[in-house]
mmCIF file of C-alpha atoms and ligand atoms in Angstrom:
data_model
loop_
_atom_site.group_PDB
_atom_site.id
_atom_site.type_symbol
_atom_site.label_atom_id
_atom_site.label_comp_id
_atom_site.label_asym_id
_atom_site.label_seq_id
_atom_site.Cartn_x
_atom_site.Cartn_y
_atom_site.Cartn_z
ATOM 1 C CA UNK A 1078 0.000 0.000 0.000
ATOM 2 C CA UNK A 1079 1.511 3.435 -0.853
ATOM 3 C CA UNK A 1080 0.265 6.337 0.962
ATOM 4 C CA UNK A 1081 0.430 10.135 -1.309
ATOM 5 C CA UNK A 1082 0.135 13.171 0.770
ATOM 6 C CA UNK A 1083 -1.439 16.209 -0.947
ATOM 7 C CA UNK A 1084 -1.582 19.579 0.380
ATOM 8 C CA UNK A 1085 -5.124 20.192 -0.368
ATOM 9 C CA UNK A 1086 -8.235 18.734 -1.986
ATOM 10 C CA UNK A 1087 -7.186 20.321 -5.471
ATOM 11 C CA UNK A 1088 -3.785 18.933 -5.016
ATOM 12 C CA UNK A 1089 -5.181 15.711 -4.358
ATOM 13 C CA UNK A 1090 -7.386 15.234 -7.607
ATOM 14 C CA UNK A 1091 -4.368 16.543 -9.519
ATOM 15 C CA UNK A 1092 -2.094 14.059 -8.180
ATOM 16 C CA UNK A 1093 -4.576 11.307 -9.085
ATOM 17 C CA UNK A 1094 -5.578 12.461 -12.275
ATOM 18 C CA UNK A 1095 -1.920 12.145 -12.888
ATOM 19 C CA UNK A 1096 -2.268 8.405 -11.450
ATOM 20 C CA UNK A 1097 -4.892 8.177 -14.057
ATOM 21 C CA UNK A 1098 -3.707 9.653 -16.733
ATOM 22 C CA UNK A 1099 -0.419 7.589 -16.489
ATOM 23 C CA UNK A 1100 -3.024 4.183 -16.973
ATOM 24 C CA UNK A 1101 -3.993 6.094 -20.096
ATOM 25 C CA UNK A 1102 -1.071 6.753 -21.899
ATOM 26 C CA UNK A 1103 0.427 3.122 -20.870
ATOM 27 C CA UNK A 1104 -2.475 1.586 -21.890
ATOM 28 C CA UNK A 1105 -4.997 3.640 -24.502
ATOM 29 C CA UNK A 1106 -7.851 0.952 -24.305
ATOM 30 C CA UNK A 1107 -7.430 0.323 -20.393
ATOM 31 C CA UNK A 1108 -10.536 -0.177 -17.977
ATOM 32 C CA UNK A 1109 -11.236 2.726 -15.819
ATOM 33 C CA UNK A 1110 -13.622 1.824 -12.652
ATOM 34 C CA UNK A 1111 -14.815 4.925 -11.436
ATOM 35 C CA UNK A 1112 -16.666 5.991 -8.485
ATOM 36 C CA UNK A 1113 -19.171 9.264 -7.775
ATOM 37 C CA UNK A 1114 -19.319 11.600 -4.908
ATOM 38 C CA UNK A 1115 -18.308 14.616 -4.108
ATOM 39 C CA UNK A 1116 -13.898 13.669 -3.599
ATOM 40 C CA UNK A 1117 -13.671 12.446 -7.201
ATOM 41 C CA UNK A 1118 -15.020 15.828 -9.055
ATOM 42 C CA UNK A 1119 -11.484 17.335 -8.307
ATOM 43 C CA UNK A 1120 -9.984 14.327 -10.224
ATOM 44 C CA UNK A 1121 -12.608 14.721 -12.889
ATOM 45 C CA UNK A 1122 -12.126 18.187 -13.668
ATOM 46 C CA UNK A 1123 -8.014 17.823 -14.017
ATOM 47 C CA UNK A 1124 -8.704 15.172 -16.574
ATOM 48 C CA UNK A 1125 -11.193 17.404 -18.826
ATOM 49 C CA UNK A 1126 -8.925 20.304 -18.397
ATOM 50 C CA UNK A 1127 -6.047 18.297 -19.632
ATOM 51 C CA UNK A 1128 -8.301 16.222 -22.584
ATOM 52 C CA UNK A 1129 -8.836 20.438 -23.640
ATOM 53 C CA UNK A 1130 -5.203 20.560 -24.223
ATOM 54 C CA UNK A 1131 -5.156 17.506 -26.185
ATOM 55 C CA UNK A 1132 -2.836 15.741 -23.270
ATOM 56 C CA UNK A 1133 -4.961 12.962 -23.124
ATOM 57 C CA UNK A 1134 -7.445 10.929 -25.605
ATOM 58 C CA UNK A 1135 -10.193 9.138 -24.324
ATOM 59 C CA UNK A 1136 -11.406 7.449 -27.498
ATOM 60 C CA UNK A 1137 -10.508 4.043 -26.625
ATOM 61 C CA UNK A 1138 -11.059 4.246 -22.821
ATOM 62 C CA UNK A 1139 -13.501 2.124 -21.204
ATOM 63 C CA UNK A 1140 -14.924 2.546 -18.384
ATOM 64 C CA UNK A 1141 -17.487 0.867 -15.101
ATOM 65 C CA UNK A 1142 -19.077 2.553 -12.747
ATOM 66 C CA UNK A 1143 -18.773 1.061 -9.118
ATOM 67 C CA UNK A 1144 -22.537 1.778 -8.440
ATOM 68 C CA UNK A 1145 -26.163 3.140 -9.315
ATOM 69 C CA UNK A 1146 -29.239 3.360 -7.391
ATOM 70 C CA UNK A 1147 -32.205 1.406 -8.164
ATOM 71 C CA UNK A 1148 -35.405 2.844 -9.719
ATOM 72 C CA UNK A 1149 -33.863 5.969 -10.806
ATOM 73 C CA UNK A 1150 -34.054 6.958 -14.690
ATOM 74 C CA UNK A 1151 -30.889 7.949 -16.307
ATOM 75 C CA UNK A 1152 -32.499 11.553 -16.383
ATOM 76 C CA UNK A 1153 -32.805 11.707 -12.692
ATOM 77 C CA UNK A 1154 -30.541 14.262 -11.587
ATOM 78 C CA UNK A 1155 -29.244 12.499 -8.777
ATOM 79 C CA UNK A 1156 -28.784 9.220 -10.962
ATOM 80 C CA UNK A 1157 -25.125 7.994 -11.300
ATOM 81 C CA UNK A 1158 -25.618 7.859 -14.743
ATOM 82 C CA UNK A 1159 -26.349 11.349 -14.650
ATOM 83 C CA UNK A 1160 -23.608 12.720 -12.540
ATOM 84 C CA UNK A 1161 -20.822 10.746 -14.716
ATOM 85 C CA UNK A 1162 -22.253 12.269 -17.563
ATOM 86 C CA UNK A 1163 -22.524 15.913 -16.064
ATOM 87 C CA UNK A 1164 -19.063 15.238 -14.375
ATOM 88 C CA UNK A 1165 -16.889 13.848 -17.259
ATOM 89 C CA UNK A 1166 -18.674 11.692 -19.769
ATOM 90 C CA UNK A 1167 -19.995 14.849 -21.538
ATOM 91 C CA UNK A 1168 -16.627 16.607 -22.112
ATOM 92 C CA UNK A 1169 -14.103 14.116 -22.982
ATOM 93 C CA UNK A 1170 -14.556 12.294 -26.151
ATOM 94 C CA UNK A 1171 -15.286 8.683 -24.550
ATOM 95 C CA UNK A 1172 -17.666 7.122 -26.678
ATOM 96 C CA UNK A 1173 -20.663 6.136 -25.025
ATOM 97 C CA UNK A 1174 -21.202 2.729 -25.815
ATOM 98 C CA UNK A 1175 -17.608 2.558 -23.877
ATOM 99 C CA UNK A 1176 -19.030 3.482 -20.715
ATOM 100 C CA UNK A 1177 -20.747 1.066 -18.278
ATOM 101 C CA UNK A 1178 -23.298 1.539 -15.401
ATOM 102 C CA UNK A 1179 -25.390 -0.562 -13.467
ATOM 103 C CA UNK A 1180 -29.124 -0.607 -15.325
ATOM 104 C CA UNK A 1181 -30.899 0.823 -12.409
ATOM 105 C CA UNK A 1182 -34.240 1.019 -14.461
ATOM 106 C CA UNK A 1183 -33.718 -3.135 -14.310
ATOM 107 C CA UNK A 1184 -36.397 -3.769 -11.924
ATOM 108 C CA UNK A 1185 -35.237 -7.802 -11.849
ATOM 109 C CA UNK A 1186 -32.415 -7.476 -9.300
ATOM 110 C CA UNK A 1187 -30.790 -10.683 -10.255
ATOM 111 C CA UNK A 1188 -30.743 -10.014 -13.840
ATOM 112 C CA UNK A 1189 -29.399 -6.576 -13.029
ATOM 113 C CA UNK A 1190 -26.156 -7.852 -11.026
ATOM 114 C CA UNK A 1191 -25.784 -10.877 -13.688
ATOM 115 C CA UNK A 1192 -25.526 -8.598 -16.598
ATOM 116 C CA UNK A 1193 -23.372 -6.239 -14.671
ATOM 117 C CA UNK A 1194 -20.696 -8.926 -13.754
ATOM 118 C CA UNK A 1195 -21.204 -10.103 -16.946
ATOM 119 C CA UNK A 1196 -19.916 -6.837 -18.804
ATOM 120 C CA UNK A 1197 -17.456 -6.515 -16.833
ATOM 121 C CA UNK A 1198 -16.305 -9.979 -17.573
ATOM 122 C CA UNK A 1199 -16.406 -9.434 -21.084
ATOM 123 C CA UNK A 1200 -14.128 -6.282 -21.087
ATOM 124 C CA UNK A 1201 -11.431 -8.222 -18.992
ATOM 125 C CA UNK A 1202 -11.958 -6.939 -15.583
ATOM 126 C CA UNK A 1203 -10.562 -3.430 -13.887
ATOM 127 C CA UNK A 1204 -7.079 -2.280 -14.735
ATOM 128 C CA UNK A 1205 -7.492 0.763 -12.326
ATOM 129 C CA UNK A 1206 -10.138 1.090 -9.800
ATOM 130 C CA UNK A 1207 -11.140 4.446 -8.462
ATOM 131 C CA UNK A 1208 -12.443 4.072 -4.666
ATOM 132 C CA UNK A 1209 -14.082 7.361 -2.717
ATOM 133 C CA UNK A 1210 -14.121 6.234 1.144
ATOM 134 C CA UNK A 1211 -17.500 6.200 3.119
ATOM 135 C CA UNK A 1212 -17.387 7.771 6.465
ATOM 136 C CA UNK A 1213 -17.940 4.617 7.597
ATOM 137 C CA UNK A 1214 -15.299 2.950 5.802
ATOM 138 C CA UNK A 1215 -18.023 2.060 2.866
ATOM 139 C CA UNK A 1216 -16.777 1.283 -0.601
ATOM 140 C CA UNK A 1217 -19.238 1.646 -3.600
ATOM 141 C CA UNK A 1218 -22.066 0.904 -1.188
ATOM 142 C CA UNK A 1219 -20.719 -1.945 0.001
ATOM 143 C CA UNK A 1220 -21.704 -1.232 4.131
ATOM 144 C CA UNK A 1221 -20.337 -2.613 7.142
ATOM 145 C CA UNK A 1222 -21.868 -5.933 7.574
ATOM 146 C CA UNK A 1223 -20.693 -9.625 9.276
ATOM 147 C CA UNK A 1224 -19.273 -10.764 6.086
ATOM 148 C CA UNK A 1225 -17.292 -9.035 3.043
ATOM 149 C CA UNK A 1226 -20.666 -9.398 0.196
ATOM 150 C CA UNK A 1227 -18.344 -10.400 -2.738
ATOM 151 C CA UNK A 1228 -20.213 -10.131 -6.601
ATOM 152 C CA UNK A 1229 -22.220 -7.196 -7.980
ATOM 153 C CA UNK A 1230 -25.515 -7.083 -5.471
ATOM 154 C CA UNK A 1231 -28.559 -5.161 -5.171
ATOM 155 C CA UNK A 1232 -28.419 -3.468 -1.763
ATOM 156 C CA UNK A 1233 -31.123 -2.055 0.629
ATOM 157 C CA UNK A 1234 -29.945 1.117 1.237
ATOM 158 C CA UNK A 1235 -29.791 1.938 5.370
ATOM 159 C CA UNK A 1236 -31.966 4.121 7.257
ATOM 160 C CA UNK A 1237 -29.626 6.765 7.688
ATOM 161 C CA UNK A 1238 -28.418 6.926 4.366
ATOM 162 C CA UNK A 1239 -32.041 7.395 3.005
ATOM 163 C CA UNK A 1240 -32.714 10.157 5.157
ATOM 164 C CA UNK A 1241 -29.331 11.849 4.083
ATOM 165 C CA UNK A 1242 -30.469 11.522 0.463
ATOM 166 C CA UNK A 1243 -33.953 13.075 1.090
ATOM 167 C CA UNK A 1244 -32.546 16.517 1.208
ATOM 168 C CA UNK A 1245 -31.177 15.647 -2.918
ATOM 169 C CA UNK A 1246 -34.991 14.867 -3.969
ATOM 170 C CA UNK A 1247 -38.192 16.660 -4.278
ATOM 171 C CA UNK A 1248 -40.391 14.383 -2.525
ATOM 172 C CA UNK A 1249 -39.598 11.586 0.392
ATOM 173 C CA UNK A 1250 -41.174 8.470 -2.459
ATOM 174 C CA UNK A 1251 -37.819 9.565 -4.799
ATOM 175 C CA UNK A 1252 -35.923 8.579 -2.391
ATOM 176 C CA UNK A 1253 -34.171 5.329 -3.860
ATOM 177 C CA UNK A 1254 -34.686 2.450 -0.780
ATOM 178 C CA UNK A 1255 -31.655 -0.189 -3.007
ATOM 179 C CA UNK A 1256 -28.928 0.340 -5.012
ATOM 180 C CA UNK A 1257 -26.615 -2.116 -7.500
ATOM 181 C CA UNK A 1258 -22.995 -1.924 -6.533
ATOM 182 C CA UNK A 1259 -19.980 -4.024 -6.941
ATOM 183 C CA UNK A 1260 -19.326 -6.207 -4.877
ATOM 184 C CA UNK A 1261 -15.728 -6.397 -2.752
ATOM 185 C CA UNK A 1262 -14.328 -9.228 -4.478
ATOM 186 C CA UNK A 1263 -15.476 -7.813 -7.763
ATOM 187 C CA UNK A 1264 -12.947 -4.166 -6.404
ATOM 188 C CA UNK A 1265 -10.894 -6.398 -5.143
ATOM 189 C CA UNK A 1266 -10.336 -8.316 -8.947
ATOM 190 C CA UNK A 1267 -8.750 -4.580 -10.171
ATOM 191 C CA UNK A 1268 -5.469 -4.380 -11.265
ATOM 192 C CA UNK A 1269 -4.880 -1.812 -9.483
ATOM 193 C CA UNK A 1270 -6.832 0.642 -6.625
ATOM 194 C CA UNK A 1271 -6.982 4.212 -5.875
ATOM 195 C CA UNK A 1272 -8.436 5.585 -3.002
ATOM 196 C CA UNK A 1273 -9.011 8.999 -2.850
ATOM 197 C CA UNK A 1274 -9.332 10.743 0.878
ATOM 198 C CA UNK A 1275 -9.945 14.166 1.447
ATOM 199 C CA UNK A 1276 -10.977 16.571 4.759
ATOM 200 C CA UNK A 1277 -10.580 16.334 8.387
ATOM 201 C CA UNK A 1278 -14.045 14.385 8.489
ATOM 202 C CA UNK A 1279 -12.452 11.266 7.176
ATOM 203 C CA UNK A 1280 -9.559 11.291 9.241
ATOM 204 C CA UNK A 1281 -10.556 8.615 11.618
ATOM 205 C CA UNK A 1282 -11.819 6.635 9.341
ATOM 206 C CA UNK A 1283 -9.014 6.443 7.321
ATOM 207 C CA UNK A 1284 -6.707 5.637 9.854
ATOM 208 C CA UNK A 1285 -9.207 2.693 11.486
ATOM 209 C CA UNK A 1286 -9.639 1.146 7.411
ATOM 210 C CA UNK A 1287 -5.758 1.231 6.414
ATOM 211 C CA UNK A 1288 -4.018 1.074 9.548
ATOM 212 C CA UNK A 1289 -6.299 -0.790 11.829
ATOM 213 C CA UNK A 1290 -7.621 -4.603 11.430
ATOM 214 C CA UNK A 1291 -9.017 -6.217 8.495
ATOM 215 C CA UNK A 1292 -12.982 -6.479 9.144
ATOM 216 C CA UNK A 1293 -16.130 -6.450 7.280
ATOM 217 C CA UNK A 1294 -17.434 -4.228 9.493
ATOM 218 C CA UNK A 1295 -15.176 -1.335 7.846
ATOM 219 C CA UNK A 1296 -15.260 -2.888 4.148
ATOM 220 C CA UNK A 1297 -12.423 -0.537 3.175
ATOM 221 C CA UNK A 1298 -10.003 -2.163 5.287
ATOM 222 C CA UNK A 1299 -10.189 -5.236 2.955
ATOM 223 C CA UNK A 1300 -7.691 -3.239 0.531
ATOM 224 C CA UNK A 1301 -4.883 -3.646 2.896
ATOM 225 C CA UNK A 1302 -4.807 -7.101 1.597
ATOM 226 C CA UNK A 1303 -4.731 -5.756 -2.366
ATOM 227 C CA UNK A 1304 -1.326 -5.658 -3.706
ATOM 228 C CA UNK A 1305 -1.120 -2.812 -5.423
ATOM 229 C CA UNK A 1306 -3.799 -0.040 -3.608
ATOM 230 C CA UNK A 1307 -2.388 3.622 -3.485
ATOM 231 C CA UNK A 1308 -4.164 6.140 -1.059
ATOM 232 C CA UNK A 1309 -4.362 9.796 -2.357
ATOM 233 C CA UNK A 1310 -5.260 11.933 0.514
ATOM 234 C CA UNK A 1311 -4.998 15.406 1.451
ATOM 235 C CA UNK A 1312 -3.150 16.908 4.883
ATOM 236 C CA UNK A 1313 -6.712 17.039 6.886
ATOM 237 C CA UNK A 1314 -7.247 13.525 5.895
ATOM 238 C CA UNK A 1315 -4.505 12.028 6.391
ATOM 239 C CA UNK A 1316 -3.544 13.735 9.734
ATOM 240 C CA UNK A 1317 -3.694 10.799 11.969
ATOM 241 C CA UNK A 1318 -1.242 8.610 10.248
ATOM 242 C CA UNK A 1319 1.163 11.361 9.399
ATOM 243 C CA UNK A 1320 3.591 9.476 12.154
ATOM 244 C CA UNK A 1321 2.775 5.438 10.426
ATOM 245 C CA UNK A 1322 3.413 6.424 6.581
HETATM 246 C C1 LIG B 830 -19.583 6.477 -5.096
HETATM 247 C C2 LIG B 830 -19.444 5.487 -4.052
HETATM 248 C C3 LIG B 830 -19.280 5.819 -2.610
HETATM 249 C C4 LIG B 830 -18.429 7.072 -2.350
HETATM 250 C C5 LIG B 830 -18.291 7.341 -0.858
HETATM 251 C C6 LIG B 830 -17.541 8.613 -0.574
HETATM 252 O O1 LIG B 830 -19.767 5.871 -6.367
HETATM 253 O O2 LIG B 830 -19.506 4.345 -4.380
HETATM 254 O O3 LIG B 830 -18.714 4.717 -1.956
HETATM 255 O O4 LIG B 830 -17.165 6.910 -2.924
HETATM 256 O O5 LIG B 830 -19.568 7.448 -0.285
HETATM 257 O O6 LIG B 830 -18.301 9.689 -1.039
HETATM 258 P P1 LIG B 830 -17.729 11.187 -1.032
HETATM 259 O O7 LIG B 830 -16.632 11.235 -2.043
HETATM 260 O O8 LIG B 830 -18.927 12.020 -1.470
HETATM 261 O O9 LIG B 830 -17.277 11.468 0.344
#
């Protein structure tokens, strides 16, 4: 596991863009996974901004999503589908049959996961896996549980996190109650992981998933067991390691 420190949140999505961007160049057709969220739009940006000076070429890039919610229409605002496409899709010339989303319209949930794992199957698994961190140590929305849940899964979203999406929708029914995410063995299958980390807030939780004891009760601490995972945090996130890295 390497460990990047970053001054600040825009240093941070610069210095994994450039983590990025390296799997690009190396590799022209390579599998992105990426995640949503608010610590990847930094990353996101960097990469438009250097696609605009002709630095990078996403034409044979492909790419899967770690997550969607279920029963939300690709026009949905708060849709995965829509933020990737607000967020990067929409400015880089990716083509669009190149980029890969769980079908949250599928109402079947088994037929949703199959065809998910099934794509990405067929496009060779993850080369590089992009990874936000939950506050509880979440990854995609794989959430603390007894047991690591390992293929893509249809997940019944908590109480808690269902009343923190409320404020996002017009009316309480909205309010997506599952979601399809990877699973962990399914992150766990990429090539290679990047975790971004960013603000004070995630402090603990960074320390307890990289530095404390493997458990599915924080599913992030699984990637200590990955053999090639780099963490990108900033200063305020990565405070309470400073002394272990
Ligand atoms: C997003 C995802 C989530 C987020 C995590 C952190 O696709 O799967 O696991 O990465 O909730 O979110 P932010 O970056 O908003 O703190």
């Amino acid at each position: 596991m390497k460990c990047y420190k970053a001054k600040d949140y825009k240093e941070m999505g610069r210095k994994a863009a450039n983590i990025i961007s390296a799997q690009i160049i190396m590799k022209p057709d390579c599998v992105l996974g990426l995640a949503t969220g608010a610590t990847p739009i930094g990353i996101y940006e960097q990469l438009i901004e250097w696609y605009r000076k002709s630095d990078l070429d996403f034409s044979e890039v492909i790419t899967v999503n770690l997550d969607e919610y279920r029963g939300l229409p690709r026009s949905n605002e708060q849709s995965y589908y829509y933020f990737m496409r607000k967020n990067l899709f929409d400015h880089i010339n990716i083509l669009p049959e190149n980029t890969h989303i769980p079908n949250g319209m599928e109402e079947d949930s088994e037929k949703a996961c199959r065809d998910y794992s099934n794509i990405i199957r067929q496009i060779g698994g993850v080369d590089l896996q992009l990874l936000g961190l939950g506050h509880n140590g979440h990854i995609g929305f794989n959430e603390p549980d007894d047991a690591f849940e390992k293929e893509v899964h249809c997940v019944n979203l908590t109480e808690s996190t269902i009343m923190a999406n409320a404020r996002y929708f017009s009316s309480q029914e909205e309010v997506p109650t599952k979601a399809y995410t990877m699973g962990i063995k399914t992150i766990m299958q990429a090539r290679k992981i990047v975790v971004v980390v960013s603000g004070a807030d995630k402090a603990d939780i960074l320390k307890e998933a990289f530095f404390g004891p493997v458990t599915p009760h924080i599913p992030a601490s699984i990637l200590q067991m990955h053999n090639d995972v780099i963490i990108v945090a900033d200063e305020a996130a990565i405070e309470k390691v400073s002394d272990l890295i």
